[in-house]
Coordinates of C-alpha atoms in Angstrom, one line a residue:
X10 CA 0.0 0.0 0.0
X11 CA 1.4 3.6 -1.0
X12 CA 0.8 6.6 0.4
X13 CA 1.2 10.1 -0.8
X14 CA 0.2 14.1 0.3
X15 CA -1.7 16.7 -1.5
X16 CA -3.0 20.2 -0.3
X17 CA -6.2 18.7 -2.4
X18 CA -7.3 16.1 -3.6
X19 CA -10.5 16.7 -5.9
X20 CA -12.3 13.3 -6.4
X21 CA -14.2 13.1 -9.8
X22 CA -12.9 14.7 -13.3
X23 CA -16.0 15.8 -14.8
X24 CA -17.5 19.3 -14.9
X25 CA -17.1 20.2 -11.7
X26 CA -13.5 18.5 -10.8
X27 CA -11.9 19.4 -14.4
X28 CA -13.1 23.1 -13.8
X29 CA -11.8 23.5 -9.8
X30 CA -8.7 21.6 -10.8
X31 CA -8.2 24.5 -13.3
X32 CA -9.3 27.4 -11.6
X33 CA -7.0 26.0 -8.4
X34 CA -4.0 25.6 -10.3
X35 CA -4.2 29.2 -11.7
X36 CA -4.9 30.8 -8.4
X37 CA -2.5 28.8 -6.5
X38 CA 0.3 27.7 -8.5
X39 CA 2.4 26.1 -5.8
X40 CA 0.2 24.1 -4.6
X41 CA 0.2 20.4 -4.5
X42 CA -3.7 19.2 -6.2
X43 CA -4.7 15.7 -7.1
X44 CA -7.1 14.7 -9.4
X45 CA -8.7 11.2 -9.2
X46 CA -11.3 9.5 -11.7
X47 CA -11.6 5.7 -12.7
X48 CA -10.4 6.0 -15.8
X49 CA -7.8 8.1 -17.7
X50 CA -9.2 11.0 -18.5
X51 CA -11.8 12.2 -19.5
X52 CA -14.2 9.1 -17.8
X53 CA -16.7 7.9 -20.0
X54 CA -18.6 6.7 -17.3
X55 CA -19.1 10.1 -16.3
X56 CA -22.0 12.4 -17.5
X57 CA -19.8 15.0 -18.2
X58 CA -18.3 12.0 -21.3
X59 CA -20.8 12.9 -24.1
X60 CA -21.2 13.6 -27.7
X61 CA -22.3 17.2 -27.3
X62 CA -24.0 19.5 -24.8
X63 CA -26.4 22.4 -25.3
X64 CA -24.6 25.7 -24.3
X65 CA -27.5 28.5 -23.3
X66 CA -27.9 31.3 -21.2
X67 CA -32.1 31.0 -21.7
X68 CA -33.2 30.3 -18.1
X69 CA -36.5 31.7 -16.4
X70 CA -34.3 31.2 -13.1
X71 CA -32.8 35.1 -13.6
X72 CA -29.7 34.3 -11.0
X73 CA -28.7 31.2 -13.6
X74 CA -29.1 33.4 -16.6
X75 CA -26.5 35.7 -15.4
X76 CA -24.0 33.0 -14.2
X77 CA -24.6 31.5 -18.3
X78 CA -24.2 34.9 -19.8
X79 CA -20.6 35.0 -17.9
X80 CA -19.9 31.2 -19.3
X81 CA -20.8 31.9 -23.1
X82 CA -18.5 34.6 -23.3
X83 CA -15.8 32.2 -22.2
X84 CA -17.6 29.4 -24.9
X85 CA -17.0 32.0 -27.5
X86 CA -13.4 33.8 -26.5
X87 CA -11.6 31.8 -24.6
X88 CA -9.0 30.1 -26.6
X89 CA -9.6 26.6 -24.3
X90 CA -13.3 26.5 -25.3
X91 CA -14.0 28.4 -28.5
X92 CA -12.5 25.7 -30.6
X93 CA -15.5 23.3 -29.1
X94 CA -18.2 25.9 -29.2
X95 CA -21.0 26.0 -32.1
X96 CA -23.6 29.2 -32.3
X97 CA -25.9 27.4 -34.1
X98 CA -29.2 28.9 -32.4
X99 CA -31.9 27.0 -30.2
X100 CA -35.4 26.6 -30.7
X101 CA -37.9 25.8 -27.2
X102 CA -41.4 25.2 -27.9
X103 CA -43.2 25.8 -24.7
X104 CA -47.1 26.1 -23.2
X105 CA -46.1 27.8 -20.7
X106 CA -44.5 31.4 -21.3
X107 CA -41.0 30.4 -20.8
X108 CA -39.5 32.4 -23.5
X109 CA -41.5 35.9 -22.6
X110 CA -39.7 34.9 -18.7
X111 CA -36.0 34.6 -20.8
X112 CA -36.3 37.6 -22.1
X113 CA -37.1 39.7 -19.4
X114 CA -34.2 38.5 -17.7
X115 CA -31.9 39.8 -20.5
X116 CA -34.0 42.5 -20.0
X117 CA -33.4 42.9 -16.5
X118 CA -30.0 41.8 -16.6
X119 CA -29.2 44.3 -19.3
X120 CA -27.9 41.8 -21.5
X121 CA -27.6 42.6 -25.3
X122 CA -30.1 39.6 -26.7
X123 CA -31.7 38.6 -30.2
X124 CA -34.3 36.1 -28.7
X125 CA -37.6 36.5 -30.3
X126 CA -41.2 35.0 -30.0
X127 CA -43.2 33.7 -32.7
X128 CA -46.6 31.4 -33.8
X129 CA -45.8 27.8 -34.0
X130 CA -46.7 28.3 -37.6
X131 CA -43.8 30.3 -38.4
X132 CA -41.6 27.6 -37.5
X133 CA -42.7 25.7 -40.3
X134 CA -41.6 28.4 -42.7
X135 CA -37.9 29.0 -41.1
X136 CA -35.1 26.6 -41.1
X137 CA -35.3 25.5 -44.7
X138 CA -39.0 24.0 -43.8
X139 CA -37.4 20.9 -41.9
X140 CA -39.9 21.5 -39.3
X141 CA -42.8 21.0 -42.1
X142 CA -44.3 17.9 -40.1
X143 CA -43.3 18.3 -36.3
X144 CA -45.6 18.0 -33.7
X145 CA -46.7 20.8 -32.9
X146 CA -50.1 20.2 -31.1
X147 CA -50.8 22.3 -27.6
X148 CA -47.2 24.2 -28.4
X149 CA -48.2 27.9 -27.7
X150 CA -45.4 29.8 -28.8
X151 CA -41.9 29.4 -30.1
X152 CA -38.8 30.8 -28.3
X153 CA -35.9 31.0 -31.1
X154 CA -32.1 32.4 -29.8
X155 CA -29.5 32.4 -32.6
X156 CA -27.3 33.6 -29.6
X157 CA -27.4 30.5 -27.9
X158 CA -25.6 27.2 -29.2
X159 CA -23.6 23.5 -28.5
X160 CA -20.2 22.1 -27.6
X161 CA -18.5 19.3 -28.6
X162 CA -18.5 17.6 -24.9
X163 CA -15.9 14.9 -24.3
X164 CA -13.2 17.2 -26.3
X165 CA -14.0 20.6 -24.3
X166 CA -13.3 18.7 -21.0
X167 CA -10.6 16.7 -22.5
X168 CA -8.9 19.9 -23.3
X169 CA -9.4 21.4 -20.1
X170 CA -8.0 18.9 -18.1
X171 CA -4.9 19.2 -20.4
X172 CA -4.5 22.5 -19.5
X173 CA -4.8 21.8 -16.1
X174 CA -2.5 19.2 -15.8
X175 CA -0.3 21.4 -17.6
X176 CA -0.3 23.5 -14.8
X177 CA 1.0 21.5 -12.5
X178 CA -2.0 19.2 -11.6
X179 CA -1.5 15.9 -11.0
X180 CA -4.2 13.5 -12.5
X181 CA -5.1 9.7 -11.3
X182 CA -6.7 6.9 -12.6
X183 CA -8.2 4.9 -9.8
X184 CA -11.2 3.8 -8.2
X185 CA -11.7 5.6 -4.8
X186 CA -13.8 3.6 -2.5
X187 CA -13.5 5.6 0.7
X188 CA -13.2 9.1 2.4
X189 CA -10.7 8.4 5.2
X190 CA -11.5 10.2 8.8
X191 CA -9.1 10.8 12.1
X192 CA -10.0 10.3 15.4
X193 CA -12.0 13.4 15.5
X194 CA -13.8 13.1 12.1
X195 CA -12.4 15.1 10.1
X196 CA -12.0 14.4 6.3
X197 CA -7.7 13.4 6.2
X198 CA -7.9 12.0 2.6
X199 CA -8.8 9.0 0.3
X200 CA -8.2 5.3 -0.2
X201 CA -8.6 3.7 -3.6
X202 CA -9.5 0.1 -4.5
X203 CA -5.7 -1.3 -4.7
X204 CA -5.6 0.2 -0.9
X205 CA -3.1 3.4 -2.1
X206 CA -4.3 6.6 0.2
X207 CA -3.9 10.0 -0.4
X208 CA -3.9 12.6 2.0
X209 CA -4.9 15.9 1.7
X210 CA -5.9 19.2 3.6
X211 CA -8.7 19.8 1.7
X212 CA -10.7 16.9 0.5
X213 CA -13.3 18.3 -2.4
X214 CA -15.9 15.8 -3.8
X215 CA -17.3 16.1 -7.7
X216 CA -19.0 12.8 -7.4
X217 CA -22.4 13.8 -8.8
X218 CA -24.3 10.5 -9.4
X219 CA -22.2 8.7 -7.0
X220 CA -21.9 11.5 -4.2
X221 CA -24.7 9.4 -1.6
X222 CA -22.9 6.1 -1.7
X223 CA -19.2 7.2 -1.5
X224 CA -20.2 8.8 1.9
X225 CA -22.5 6.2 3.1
X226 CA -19.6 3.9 2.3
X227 CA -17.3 5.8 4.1
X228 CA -19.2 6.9 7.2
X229 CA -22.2 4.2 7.1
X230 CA -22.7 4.5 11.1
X231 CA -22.7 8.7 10.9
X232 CA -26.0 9.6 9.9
X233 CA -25.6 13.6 10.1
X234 CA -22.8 13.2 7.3
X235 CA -25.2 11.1 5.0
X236 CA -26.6 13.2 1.6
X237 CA -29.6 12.0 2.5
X238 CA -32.5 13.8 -0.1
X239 CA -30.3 16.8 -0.5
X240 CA -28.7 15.0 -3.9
X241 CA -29.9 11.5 -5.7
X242 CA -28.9 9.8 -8.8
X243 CA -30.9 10.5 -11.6
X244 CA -31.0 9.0 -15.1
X245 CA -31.7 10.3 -18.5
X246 CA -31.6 8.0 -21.6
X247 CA -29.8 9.8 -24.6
X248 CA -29.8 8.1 -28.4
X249 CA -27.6 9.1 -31.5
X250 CA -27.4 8.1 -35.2
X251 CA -24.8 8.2 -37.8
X252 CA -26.1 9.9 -40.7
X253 CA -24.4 9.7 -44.4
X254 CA -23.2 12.0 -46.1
X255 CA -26.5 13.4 -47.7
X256 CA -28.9 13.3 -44.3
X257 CA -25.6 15.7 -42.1
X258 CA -26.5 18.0 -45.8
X259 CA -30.3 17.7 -45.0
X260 CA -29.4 18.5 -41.0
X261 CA -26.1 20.7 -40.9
X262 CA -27.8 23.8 -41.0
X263 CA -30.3 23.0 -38.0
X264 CA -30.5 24.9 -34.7
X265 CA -30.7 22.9 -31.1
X266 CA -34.0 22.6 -30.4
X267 CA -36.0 21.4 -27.0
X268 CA -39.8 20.4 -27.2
X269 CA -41.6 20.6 -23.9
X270 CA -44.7 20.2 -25.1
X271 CA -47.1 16.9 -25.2
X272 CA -45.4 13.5 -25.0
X273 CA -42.4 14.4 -27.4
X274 CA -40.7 15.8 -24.3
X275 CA -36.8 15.9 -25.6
X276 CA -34.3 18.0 -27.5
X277 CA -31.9 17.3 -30.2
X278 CA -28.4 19.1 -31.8
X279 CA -26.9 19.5 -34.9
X280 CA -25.1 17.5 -36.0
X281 CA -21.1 17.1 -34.7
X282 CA -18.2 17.4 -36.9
X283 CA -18.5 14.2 -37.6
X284 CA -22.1 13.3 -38.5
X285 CA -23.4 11.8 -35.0
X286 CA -27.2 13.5 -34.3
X287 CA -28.2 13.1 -31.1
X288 CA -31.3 12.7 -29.4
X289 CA -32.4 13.0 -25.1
X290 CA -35.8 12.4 -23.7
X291 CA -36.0 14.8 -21.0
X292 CA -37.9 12.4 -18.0
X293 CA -35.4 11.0 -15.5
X294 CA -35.4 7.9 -13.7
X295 CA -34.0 7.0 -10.1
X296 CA -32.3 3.7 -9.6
X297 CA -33.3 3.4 -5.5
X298 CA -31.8 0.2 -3.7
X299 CA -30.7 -0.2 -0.2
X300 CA -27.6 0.6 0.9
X301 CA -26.4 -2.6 3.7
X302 CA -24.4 -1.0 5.7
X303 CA -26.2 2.2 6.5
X304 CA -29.7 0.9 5.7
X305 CA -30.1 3.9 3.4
X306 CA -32.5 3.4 0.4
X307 CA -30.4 5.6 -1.9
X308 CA -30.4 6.0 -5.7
X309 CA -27.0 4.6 -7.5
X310 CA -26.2 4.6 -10.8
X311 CA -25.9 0.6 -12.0
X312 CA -22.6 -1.2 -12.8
X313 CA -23.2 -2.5 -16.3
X314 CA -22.0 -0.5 -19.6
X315 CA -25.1 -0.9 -21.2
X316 CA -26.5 1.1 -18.1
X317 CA -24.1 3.9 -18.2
X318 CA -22.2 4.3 -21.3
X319 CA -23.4 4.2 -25.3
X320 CA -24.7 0.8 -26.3
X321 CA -26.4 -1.2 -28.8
X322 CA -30.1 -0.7 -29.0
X323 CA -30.8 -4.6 -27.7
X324 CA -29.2 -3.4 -24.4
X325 CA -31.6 -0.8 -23.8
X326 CA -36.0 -2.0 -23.1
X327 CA -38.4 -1.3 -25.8
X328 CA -40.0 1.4 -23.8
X329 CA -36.6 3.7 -23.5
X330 CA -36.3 3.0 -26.8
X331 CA -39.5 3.8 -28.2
X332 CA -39.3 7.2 -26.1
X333 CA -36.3 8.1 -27.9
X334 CA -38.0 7.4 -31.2
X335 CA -40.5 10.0 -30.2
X336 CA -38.4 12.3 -29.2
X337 CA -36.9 12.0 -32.8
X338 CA -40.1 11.4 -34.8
X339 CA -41.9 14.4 -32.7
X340 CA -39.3 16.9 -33.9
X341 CA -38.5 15.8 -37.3
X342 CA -41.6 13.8 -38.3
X343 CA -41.5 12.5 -42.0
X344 CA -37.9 13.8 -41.9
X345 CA -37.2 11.2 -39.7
X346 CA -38.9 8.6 -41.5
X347 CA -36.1 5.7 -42.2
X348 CA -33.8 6.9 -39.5
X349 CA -32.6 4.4 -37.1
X350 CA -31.1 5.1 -33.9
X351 CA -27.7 3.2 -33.9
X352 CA -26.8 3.8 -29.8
X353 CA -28.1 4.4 -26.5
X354 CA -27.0 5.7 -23.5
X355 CA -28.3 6.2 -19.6
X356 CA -26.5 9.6 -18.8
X357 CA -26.3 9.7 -14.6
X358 CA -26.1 13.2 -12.9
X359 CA -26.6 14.1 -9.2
X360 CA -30.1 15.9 -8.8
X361 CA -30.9 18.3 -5.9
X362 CA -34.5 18.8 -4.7
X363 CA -34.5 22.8 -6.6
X364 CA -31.7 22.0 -8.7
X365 CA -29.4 24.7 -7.3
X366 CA -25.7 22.7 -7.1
X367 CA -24.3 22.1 -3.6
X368 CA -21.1 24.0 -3.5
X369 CA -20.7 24.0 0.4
X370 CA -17.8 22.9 3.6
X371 CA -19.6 19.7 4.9
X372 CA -21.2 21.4 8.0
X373 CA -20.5 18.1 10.0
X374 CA -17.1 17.3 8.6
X375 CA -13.8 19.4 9.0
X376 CA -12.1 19.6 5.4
X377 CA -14.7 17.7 3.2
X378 CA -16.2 20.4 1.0
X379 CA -18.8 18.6 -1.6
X380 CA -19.2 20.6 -5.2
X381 CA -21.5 18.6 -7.3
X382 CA -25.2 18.4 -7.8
X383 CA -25.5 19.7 -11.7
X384 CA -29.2 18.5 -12.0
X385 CA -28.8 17.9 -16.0
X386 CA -27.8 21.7 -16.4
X387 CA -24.3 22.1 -14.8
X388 CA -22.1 21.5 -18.0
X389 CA -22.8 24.7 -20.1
X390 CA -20.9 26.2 -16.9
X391 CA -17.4 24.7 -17.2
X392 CA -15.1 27.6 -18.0
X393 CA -16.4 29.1 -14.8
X394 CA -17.8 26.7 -12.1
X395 CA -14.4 26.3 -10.3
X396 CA -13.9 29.7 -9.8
X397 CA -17.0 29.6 -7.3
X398 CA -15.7 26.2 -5.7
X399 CA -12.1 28.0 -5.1
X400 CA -14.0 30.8 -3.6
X401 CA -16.1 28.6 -1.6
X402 CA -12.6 27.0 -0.3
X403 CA -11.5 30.3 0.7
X404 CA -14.6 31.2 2.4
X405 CA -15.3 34.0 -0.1
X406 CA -18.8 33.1 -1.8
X407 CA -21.1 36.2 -2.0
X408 CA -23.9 35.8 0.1
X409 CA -26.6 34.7 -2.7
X410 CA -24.4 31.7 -3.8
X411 CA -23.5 30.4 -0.3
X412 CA -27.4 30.8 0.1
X413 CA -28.3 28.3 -3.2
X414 CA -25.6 26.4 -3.0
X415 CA -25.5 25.2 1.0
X416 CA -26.1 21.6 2.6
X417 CA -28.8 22.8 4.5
X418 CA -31.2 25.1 2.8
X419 CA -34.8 26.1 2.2
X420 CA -36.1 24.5 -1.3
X421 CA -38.2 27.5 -2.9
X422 CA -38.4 27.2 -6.6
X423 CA -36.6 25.0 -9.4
X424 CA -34.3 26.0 -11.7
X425 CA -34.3 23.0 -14.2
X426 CA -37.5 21.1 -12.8
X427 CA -38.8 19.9 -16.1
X428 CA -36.3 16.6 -15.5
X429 CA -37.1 16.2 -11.8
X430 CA -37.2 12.1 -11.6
X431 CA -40.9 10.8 -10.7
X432 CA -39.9 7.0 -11.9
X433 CA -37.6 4.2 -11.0
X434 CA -35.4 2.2 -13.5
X435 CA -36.9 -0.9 -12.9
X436 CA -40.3 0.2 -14.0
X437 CA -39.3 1.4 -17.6
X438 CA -37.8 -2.2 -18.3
X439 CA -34.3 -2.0 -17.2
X440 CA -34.3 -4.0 -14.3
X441 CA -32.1 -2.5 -11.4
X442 CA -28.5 -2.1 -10.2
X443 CA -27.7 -3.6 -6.6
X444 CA -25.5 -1.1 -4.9
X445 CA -22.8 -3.7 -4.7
X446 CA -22.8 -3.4 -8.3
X447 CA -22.6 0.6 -8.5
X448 CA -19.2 0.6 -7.1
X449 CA -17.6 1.1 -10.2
X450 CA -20.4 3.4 -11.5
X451 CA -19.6 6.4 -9.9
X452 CA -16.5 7.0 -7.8

């Protein structure tokens, strides 16, 4: 068994580890920061690991429309993320005003925009008519943003933690399986699965998915240090095609678009670089199961690849798979027709009650500081989330985001509550994941 000594060790390389791992090494260039994932980077386990992600600033949640306005101008000038970054436009179809609320945050804000409202029949006559047969029934308006866009996922955070490791970071593949605690409880470090520990002064958890179970493994007879309902693991199921050469022609030129509207309930992109269109049905799932050694029921994210990374369609139950063909058929309708969805994936984030993240000290737990809890919305806010976390470290969070972002807080409102779980895993024809078998799931 080795041992070795870090001022931090940051546990999880996705959106929110790659980004605090940056923003630390530029601040504090001397110091000693660890990075730890299961995999060399980036993790495709991870729900950070994708083909692309939609990168907006439209929220009806004003305080998150300011923090995306700060992130896009990183996705557009900021020589790490521009290369990645596609301002293609987005189209929402809504029922209920959401694009009048956008805009009067930019309003308010005083934020330069070019969003605009129009009939659902107007979409039929824009975009080169490719919306000619999508469903368009109890859709009361159309929100269109050519401001807003997508990046190219895995390579963005790829390329950050490059540049982090570049500054001196120093990145691990293994599989942590506990937090280690002194005599007095507080947080000293990390042990892995081969039995190597780390110790650090600052222990910092990006765990998302997996944030419940790592500390009910590590602490399973301290209940006041359990995540209890303040974080669970929630499930979205994702879908992409290759097209040929003439379907990225018929697609190339189309914005993102999100339908909220009816049963389609899902959003597509354009298509990447390199032909791959991709689909996500926008109702979660929870994968609860009882934890032994606490007797927690808590939601995990199951073991199997064809449970958490891209798969062949057999792997995934006719019902996921049938909702992804909505998703697909609702937006494109004939233009679909013939299209076959070549892969799936269940995409695993950590989902707070109001989706605010938890960027907070453990108040129980003397240098355990948790940042995590994206909710399906976090990644659009890579170039910057790390700078809060660093602040948060220093004890230097303005008063608003220490309010949102706590372990204990009052739930009033949702930012991104149209994905808010309400069924389990098992009940859509996927069976479920034993927590013995999440271990490798999530660190």
């Amino acid at each position: 068994m080795s041992t070795s000594k870090a001022d931090y060790v940051i546990i999880g390389a996705g959106v929110f580890g790659a980004s605090t791992a940056y923003h630390l090494s530029q601040q504090e260039p001397s110091a000693s920061i660890v990075l730890i994932d299961r995999t060399p980077f980036p993790c495709p386990i991870g729900a950070s690991h994708d083909i692309n992600k939609i990168v907006r600033a439209d929220y009806s949640d004003k305080f998150y429309c300011g923090l995306a306005i700060k992130a896009q101008q990183s996705w557009r000038n900021d020589p790490i993320y521009k290369p990645y970054y596609h301002q293609t436009g987005m189209v929402i179809l809504d029922d209920t005003g959401l694009g009048r609320r956008i805009i009067e945050n930019f309003k308010q804000l005083g934020e330069h925009h070019e969003a605009e409202i129009f009939d659902p029949e107007e979409l039929k006559r824009r975009f080169g008519g490719i919306y000619q047969d999508t469903d368009l029934r109890a859709v009361e308006e159309v929100y269109w943003n050519p401001l807003s866009g997508w990046a190219e996922a895995t390579s963005a955070l790829k390329r950050l933690i490059e540049v982090a490791v570049e500054s001196g970071v120093k990145y691990v593949a293994a599989l942590v399986t506990r937090l280690m605690f002194d005599e007095s409880r507080v947080c000293v470090g990390v042990r892995t699965a081969d039995g190597t520990e780390i110790h650090a002064s600052k222990v910092i958890l990006c765990t998302g998915a997996g944030t419940a179970k790592l500390i009910a493994d590590s602490a399973p007879r301290q209940p006041d240090l359990w995540v209890k309902d303040r974080i669970i693991a929630a499930g979205v199921c994702t879908a992409a095609i290759k097209l040929a050469k003439e379907q990225i022609r018929k697609f190339k030129d189309v914005p993102v678009l999100v339908h909220q509207v009816g049963n389609v309930l899902g959003e597509t992109m354009p298509p990447t670089p390199d032909g791959e269109l991709k689909f996500c049905r926008d109702v979660s799932f929870t994968n609860s199961v009882k934890h032994p050694a606490s007797g927690q029921t808590i939601s995990v994210p199951p073991i199997t690849s064809g449970k958490t990374q891209w798969t062949a369609p057999e792997n995934i139950s006719s019902e996921l798979r049938e909702e992804l063909y909505t998703v697909m058929g609702g937006i494109y309708g004939k233009g679909a027709e013939g299209m076959n969805l070549d892969t799936f994936r269940l995409c695993w984030d950590g989902f707070t009650p109001d989706q605010n993240w938890l960027i907070t000290p453990h108040p129980h737990c003397r240098n355990l500081h948790i940042a995590t809890g994206g909710s399906f919305h976090g990644w659009k806010f890579l170039p910057i989330l790390g700078k809060y976390v660093v602040q948060m470290l220093k004890g230097q969070l303005d008063d608003e985001m220490a309010r949102r972002w706590a372990w204990d807080r009052e739930y009033d409102g949702a930012a991104h509550g149209n994905v808010r779980p309400e069924r389990e895993l098992r009940d859509i024809g996927m069976g479920a994941g034993g927590v013995e078998g999440c271990l490798k799931a999530k660190i």
